[in-house]
Coordinates of C-alpha atoms in Angstrom, one line a residue:
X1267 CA 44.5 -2.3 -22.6
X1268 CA 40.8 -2.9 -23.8
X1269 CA 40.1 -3.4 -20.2
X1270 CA 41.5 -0.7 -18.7
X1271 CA 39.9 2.3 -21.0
X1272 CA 36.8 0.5 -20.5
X1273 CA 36.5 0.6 -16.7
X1274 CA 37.4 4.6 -16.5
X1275 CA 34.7 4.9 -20.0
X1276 CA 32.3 3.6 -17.5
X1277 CA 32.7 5.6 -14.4
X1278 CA 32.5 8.8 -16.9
X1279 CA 28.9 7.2 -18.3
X1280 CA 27.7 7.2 -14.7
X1281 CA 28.9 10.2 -13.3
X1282 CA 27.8 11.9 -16.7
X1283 CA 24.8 10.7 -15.9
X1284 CA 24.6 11.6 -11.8
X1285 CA 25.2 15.0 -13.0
X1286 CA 22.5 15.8 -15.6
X1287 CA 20.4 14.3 -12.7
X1288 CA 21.8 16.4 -10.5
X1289 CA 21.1 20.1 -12.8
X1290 CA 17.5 18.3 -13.2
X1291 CA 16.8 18.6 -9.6
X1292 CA 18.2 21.5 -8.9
X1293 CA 16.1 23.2 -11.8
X1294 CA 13.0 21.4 -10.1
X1295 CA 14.0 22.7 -6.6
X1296 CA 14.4 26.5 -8.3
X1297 CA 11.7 26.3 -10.7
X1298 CA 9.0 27.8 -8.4
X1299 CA 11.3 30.9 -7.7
X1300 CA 11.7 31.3 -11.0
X1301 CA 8.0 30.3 -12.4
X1302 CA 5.7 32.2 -9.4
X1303 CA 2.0 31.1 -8.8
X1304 CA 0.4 28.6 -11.3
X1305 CA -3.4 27.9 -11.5
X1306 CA -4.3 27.8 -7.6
X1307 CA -1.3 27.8 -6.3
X1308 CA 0.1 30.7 -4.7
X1309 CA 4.1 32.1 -5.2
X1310 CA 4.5 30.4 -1.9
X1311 CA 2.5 27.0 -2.8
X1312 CA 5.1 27.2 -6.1
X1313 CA 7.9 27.2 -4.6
X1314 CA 7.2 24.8 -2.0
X1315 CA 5.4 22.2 -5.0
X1316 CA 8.4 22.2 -6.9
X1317 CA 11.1 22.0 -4.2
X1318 CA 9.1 18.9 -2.8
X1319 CA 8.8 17.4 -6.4
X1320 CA 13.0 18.3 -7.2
X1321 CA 14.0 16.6 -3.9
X1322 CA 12.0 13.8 -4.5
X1323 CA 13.6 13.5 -8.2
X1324 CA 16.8 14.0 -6.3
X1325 CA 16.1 11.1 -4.1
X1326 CA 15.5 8.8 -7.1
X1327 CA 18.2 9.2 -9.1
X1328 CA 21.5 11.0 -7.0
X1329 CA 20.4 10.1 -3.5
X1330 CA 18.7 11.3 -0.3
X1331 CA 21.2 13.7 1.6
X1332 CA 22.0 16.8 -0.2
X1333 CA 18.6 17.2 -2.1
X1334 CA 17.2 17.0 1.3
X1335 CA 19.8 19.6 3.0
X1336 CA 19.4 22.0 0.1
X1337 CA 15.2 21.3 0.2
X1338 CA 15.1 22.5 3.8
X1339 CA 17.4 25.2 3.2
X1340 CA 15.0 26.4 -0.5
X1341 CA 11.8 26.4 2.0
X1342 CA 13.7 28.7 4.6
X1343 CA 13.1 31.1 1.9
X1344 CA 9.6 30.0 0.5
X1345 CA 7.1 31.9 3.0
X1346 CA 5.3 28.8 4.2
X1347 CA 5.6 30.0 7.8
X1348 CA 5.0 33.8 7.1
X1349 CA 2.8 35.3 9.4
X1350 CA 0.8 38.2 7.9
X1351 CA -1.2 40.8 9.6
X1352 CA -4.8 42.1 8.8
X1353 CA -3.2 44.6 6.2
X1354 CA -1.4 41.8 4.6
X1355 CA 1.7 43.0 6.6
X1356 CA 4.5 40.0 6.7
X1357 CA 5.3 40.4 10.4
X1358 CA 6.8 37.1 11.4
X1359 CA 9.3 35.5 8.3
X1360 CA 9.6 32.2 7.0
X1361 CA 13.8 31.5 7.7
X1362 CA 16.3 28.7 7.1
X1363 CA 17.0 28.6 11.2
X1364 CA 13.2 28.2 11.6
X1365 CA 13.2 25.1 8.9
X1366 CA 15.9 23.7 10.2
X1367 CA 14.5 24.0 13.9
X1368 CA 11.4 22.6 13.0
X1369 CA 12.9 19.5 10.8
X1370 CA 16.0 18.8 13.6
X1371 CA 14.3 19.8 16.8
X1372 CA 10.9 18.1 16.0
X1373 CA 9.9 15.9 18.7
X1374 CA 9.5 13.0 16.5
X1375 CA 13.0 13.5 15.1
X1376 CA 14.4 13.2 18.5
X1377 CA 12.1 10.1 19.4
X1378 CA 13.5 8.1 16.4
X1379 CA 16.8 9.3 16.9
X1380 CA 16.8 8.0 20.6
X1381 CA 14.9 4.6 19.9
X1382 CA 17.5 4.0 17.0
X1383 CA 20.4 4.2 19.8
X1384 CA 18.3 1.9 22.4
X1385 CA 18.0 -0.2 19.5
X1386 CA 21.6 -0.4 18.5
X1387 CA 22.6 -0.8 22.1
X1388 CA 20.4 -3.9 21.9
X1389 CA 21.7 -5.4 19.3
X1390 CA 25.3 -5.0 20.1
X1391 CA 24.8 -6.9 23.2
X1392 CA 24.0 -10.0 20.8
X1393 CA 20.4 -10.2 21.7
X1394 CA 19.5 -10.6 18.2
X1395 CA 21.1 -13.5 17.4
X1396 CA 20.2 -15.1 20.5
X1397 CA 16.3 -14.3 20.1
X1398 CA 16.3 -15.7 16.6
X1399 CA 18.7 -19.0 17.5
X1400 CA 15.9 -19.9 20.6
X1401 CA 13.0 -19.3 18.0
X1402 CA 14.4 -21.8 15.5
X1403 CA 15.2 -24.5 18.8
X1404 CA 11.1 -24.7 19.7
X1405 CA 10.7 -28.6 20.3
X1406 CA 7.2 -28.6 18.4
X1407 CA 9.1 -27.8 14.9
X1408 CA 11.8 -30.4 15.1
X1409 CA 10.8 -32.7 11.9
X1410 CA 8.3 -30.7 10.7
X1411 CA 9.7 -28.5 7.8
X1412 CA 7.0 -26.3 7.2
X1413 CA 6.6 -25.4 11.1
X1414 CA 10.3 -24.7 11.0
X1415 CA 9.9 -22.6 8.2
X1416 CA 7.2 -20.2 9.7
X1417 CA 9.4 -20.4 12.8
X1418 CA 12.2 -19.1 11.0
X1419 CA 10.3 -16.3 9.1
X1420 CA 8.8 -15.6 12.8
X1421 CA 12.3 -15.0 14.0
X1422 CA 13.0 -12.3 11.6
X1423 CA 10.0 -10.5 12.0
X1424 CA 10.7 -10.3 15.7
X1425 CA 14.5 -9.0 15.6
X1426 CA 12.5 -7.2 12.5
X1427 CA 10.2 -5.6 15.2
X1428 CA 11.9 -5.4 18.6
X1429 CA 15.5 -4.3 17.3
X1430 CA 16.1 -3.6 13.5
X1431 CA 15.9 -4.6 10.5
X1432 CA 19.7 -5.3 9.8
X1433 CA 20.0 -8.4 12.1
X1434 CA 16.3 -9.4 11.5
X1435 CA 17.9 -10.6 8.0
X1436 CA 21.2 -11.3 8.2
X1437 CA 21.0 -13.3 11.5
X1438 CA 18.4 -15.5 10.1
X1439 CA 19.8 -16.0 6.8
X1440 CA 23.0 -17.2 8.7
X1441 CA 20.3 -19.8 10.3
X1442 CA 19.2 -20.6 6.5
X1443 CA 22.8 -21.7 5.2
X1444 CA 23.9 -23.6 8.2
X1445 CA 20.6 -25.7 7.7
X1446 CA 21.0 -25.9 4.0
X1447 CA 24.5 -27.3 4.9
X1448 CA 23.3 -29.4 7.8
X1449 CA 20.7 -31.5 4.9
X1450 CA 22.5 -31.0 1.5
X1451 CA 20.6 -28.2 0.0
X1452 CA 22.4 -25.7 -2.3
X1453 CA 21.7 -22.6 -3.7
X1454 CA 19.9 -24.3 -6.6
X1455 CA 17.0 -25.6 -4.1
X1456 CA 13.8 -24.0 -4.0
X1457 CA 13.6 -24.0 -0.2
X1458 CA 16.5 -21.5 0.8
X1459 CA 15.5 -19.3 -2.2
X1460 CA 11.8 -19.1 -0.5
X1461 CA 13.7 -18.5 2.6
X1462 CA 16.2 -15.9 1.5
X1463 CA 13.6 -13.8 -0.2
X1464 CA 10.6 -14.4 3.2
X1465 CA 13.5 -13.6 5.6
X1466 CA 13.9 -9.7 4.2
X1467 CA 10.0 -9.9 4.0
X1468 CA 9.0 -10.6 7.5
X1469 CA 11.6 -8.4 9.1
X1470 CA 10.3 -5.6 7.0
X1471 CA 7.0 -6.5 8.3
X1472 CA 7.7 -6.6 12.0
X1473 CA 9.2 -3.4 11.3
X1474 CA 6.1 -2.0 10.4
X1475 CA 4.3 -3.5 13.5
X1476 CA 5.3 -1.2 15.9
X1477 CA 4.4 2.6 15.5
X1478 CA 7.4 3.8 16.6
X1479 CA 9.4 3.3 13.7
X1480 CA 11.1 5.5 11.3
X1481 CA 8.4 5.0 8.4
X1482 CA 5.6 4.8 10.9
X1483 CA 6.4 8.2 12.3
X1484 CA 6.8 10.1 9.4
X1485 CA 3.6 8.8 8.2
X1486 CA 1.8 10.2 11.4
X1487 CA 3.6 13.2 12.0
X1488 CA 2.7 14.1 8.3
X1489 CA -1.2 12.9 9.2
X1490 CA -0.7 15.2 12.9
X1491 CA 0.5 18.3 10.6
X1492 CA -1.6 18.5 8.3
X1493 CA -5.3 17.2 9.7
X1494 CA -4.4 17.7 13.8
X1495 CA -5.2 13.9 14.0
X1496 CA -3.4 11.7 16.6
X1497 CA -3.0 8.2 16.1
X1498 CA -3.1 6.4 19.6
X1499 CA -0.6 3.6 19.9
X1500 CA -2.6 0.7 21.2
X1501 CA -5.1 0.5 18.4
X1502 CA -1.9 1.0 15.7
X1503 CA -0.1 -1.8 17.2
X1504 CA -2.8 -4.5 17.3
X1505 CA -3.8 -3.3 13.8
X1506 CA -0.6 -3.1 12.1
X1507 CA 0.9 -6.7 13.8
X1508 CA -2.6 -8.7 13.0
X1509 CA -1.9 -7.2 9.0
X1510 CA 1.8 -8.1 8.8
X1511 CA 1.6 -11.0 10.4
X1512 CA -1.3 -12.6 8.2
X1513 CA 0.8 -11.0 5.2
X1514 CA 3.7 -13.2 6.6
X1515 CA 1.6 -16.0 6.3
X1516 CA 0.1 -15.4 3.4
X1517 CA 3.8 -15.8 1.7
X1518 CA 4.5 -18.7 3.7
X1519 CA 0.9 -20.7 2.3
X1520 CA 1.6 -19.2 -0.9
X1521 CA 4.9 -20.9 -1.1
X1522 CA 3.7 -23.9 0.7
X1523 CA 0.2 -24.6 -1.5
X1524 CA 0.5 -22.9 -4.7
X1525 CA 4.7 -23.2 -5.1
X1526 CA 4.9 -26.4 -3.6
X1527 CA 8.8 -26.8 -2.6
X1528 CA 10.3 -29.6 -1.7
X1529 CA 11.0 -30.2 2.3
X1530 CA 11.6 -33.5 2.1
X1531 CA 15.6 -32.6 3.2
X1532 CA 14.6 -31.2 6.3
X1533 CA 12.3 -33.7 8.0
X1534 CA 14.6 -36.5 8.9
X1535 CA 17.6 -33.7 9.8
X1536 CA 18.2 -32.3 13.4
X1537 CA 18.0 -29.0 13.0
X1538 CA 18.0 -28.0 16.5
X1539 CA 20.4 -25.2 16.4
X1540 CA 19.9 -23.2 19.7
X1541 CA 20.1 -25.8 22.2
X1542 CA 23.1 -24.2 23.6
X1543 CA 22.2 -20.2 23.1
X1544 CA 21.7 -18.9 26.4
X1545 CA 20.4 -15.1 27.3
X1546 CA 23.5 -13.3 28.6
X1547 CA 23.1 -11.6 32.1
X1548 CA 23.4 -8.1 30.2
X1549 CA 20.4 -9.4 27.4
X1550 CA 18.0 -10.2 30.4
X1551 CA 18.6 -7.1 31.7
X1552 CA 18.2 -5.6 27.9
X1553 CA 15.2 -7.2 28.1
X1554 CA 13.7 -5.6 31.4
X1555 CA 14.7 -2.1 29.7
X1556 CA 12.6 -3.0 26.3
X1557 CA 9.8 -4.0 28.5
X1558 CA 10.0 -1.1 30.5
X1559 CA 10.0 1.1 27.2
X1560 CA 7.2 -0.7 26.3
X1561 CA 5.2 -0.2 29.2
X1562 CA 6.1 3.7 29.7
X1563 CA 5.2 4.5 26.1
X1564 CA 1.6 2.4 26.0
X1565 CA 0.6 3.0 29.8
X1566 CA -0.6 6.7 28.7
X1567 CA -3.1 5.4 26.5
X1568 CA -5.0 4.0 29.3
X1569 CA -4.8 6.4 31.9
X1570 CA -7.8 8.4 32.4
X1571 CA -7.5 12.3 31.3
X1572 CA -7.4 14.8 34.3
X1573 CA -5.0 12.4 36.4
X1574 CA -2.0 13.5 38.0
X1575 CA -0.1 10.2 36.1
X1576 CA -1.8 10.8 32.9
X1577 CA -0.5 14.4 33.3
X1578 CA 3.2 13.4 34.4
X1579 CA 3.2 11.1 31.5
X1580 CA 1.8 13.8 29.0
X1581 CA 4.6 16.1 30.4
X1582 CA 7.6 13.9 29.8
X1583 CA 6.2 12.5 26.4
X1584 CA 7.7 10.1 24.3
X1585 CA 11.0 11.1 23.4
X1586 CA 11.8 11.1 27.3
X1587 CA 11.1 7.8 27.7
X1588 CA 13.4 6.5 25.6
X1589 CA 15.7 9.1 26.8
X1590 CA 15.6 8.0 30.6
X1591 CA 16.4 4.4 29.6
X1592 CA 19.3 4.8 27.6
X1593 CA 20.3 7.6 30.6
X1594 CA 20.0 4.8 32.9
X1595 CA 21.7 2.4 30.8
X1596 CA 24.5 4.6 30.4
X1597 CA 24.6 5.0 34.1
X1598 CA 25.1 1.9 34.6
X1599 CA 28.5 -0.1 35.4
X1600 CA 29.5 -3.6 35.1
X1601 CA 31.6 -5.5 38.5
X1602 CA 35.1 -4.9 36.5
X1603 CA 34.3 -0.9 36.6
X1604 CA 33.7 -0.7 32.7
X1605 CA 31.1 1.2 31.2
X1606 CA 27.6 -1.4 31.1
X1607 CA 27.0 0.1 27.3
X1608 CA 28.8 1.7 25.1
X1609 CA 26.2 4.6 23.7
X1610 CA 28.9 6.3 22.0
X1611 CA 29.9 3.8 19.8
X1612 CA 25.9 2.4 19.5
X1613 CA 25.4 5.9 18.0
X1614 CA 28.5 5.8 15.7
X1615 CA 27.4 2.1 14.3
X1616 CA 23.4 2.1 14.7
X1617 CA 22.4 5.3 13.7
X1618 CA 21.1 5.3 10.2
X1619 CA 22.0 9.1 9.5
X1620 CA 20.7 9.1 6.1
X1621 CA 17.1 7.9 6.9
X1622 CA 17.0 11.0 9.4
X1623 CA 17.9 13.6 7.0
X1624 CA 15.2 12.3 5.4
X1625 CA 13.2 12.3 8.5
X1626 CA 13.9 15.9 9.1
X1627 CA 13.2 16.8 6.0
X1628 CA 9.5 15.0 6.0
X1629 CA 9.0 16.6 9.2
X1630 CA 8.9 20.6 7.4
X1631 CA 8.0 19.6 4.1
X1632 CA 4.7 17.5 5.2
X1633 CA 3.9 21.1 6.8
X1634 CA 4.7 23.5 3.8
X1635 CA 2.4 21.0 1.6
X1636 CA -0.5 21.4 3.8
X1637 CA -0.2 25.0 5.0
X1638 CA -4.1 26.6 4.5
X1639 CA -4.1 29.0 2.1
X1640 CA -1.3 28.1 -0.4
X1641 CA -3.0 26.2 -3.1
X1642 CA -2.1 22.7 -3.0
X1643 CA -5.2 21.5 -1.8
X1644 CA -7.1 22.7 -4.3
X1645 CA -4.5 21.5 -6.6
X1646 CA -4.4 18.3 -5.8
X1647 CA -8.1 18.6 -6.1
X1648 CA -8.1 19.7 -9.5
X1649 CA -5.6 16.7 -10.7
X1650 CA -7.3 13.9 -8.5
X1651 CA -10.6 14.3 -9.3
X1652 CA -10.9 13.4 -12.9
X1653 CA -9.3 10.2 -11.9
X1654 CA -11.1 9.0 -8.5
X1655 CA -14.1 11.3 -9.5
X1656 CA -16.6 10.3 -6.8
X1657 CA -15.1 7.4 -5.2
X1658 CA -16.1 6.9 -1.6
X1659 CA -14.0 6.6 1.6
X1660 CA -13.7 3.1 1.1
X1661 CA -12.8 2.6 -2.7
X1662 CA -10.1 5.9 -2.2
X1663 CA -8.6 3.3 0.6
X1664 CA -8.9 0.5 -1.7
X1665 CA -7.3 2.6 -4.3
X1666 CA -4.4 4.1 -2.6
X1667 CA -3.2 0.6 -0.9
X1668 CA -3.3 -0.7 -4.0
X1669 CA -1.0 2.1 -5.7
X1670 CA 1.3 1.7 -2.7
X1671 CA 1.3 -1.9 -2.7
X1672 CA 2.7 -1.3 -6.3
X1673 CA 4.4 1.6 -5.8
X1674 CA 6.1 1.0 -3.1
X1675 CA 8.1 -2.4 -5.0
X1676 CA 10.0 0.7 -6.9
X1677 CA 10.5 3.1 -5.0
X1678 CA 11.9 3.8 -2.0
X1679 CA 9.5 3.2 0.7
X1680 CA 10.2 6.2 3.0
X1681 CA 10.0 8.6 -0.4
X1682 CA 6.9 7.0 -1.4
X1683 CA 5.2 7.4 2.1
X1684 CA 6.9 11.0 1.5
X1685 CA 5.1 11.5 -1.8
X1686 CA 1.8 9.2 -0.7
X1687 CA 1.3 11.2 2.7
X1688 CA 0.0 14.6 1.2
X1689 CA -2.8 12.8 -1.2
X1690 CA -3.9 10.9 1.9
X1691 CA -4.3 14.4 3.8
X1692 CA -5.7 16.6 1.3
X1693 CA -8.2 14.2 -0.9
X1694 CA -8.5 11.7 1.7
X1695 CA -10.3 14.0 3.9
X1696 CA -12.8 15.4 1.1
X1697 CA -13.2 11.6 0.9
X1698 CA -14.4 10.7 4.0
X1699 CA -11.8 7.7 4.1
X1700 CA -10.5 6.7 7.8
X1701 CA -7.7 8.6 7.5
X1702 CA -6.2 6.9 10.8
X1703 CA -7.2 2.9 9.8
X1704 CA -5.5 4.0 5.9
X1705 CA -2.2 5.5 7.5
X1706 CA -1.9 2.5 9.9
X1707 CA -2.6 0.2 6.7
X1708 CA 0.0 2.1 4.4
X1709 CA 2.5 1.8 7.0
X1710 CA 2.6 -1.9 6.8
X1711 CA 1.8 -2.0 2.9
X1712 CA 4.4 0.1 2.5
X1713 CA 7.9 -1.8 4.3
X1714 CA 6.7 -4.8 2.4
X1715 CA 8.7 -3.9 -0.7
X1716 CA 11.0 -6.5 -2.5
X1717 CA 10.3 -6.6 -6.0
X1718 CA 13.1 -3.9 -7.3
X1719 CA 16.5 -3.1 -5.5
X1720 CA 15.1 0.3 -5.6
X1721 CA 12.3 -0.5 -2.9
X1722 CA 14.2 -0.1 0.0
X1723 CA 17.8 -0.3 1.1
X1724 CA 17.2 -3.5 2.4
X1725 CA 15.5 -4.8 -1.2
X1726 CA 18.6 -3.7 -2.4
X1727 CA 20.4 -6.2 0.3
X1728 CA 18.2 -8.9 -0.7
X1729 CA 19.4 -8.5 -4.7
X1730 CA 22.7 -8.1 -3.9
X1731 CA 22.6 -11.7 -2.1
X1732 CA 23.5 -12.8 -5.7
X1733 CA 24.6 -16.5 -4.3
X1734 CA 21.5 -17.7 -3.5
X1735 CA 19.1 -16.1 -5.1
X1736 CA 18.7 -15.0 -8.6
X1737 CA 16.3 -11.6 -9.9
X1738 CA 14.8 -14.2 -11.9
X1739 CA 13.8 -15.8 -7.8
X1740 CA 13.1 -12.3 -6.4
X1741 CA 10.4 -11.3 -9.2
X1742 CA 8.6 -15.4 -9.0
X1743 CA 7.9 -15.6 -5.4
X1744 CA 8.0 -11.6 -4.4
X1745 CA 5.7 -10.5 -7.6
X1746 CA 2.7 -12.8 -6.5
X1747 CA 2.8 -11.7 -3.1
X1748 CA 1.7 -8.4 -4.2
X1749 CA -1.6 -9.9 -4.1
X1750 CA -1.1 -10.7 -0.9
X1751 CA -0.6 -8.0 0.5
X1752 CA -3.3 -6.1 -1.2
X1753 CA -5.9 -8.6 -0.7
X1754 CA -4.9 -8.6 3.3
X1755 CA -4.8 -5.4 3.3
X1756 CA -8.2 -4.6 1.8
X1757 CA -10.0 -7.3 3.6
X1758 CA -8.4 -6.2 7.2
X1759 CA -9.6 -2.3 6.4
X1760 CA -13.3 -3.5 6.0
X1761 CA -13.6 -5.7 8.6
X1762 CA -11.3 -5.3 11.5
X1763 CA -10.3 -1.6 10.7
X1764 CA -13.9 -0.3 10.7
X1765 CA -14.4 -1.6 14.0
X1766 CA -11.1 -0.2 15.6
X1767 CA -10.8 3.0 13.7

């Protein structure tokens, strides 16, 4: 009887709870309607101050989608995109159709949108798995357990990077168990613990090498909005995939020298587990199509301006790209008549919906924070500069990658780049930082959170793998690598990053 009264006692605790969070952010989201202008900020700067800091609240505590719906539909009535005349005439309203065309019919909306379905498509064919069981097979690592292990981690930062996330952890953890089996380890060995915990880590890193990803995007759309700077794509992608990779690293030698765990298990054991994984016809042909989207989304950063191709290319843009391939894929038929992919279903079971509310939501708000005129720079001024005073360019970096490398282990990585984005715009620029090299940098800092389920949807994976590793594991090997990453981080932004950026 005690057990039954207890379990509904519960679910009225939390759902107590879920709604006093709830009234909280809705007061936050209405508080600038109700308040009006406060120090420099103007009625419009308010409202859209407080609907940003309520859906953020929101996003904490209740989740992302309907503080994010009910943000964009608050700012449809905040003024940010009023257009006044010389007599102070409103002649152009701000209105929830406008919002809600500029969050859903952004063009970087569309592009993650599209990418997420040619990456889905791609990883239903099995190309996942296949990639990660040939990494592990490499002849040079056979006996050598520490080679294997960065193999491994290598793996999942390049299902991490070419496909998703998803497979970039599960698929390799799968790789983990059978080996643990395969030598005698259990869950009580150091080694798969290491494993487990570096797996989520380097696919969040090859996630972040690539700067057409969902984070990625909304940290440079928010940068195009509110300064007009465009981050090309070459220099992002050598810079972000030399700093996550040396991260990666850095875990593996940190775990190798200064954890010391015991390999001995795995150098006598065949471990050769992909000796009969073969690339399907359909993955090859995958493969051609990722290649080609490579090459159709880089080759306009090399063409010369004035060009008839640099101008075709400029016309179709990104989103098109993608587009055309997954048009062409679609198109496609195999010998027995059936359809070659399913795009239907790849939107049904890879399209992370949630993360694009969110997107769409970044993609209007990034613009009502930094709108000229409505007070938040001068805000943010007011707030920021009895704290970084007269810091340089350089020490604001410093500064800001270490709050995100921190940050970022609570919070949810997309909301922090959210709540990060507008301080890098505003004071970053009065700074003179290299706004460009620091977005590229927090990108990467940013997807390497682990520390707290909170830190990303895939942290939370990582804790809920309860059988093999332990919070007690997470916090001693993903606690010291927030060194790491800040010591990377800051040592690639004065050396390499002032040359590229």
């Amino acid at each position: 009887m005690t057990e039954l009264t207890a379990a509904p006692s519960s679910a009225r605790k939390k759902n107590t709870v879920y709604y006093i969070n709830c009234v909280i952010t809705l007061v936050l989201m209405l508080a600038g309607f109700l308040i009006g202008p406060i120090g420099p900020l103007t009625e419009s700067g308010s409202k859209v101050v407080f609907i940003f800091v309520g859906v953020v609240y929101g996003m904490i505590t209740v989740g992302i989608t309907w503080p994010a719906l009910l943000g964009m539909v608050l700012l449809g009535f905040s003024g940010y995109m009023d257009t006044v005349d010389a007599e102070g005439k409103v002649t152009a309203a701000t209105t929830v159709a406008k919002v809600f065309l500029n969050a859903f019919g952004n063009d970087t909306y569309l592009f993650v949108f599209f990418l997420l379905i040619f990456a889905a498509i791609m990883n239903n064919s099995g190309l996942s798995n296949t990639i990660a069981y040939k990494m592990v097979s490499l002849k040079f690592a056979q006996g050598k357990p520490w080679v294997l292990s960065l193999l491994i981690l290598v793996a999942a930062y390049l299902v991490g990077m070419l496909i998703s996330c998803s497979p970039g952890i599960l698929i390799p953890w799968a790789i983990v168990y059978t080996i643990c089996k395969l030598v005698g380890y259990t869950p009580k060995d150091q080694w798969p613990k290491f494993m487990v915990i570096g797996i989520v880590l380097a696919a969040q890193l090859g996630n972040a090498a690539l700067p057409f990803k969902p984070l990625s995007l909304q940290m440079m759309a928010s940068l195009k909005d509110a300064t007009g700077i465009v981050i090309d794509y070459v220099p992002f992608t050598i810079f972000a995939i030399i700093m996550s990779v040396l991260i990666m690293v850095g875990y593996w030698a940190m775990c190798r020298f200064c954890f010391r765990i015991d390999v001995a298990p795995l150098k006598k054991a065949d471990v050769n587990l992909g000796s009969d994984v073969v690339f399907t016809a359909q993955q090859k042909q995958l493969c051609v199509a990722l290649a080609a989207l490579f090459v159709f989304l880089f080759v306009p950063s090399f063409l010369p301006a004035g060009t008839p191709a640099k101008a075709f290319f400029t016309t179709l843009g990104s989103t098109a790209v993608a587009v055309v391939i997954i048009a062409v894929l679609a198109l496609m038929r195999k010998k027995d008549g059936k359809p070659y992919v399913n795009v239907i279903e790849s939107i049904k079971t890879g399209v992370p919906w949630e993360t694009l509310i969110l997107l769409a939501f970044v993609m209007v708000i990034s613009t009502a924070l930094t709108t000229t005129g409505n007070g938040v720079k001068e805000g943010l001024s007011m707030v920021l500069n009895p704290v970084l005073g007269s810091a340089s360019g350089f020490m604001f970096s410093v500064i800001l990658l270490i709050v995100a490398a921190v940050g970022t282990q609570v919070l949810g990585n997309l909301i922090y780049g959210l709540m990060l984005m507008p301080i890098v715009c505003v004071y970053g620029a009065a700074t003179g930082a290299d706004l460009s090299m620091l977005t590229v940098a927090l990108c990467v800092v940013l997807n390497a959170a682990l520390v707290l389920p909170s830190a990303s949807p895939l942290a939370g994976l990582l804790h809920g793998n309860t059988e093999w590793v332990s919070e007690k594991d997470i916090y001693k090997y993903s606690i010291p690598n927030v060194l790491v990453i800040v010591v990377v981080a800051v040592i690639l932004c004065a050396t390499l990053g002032a040359v590229m950026f």
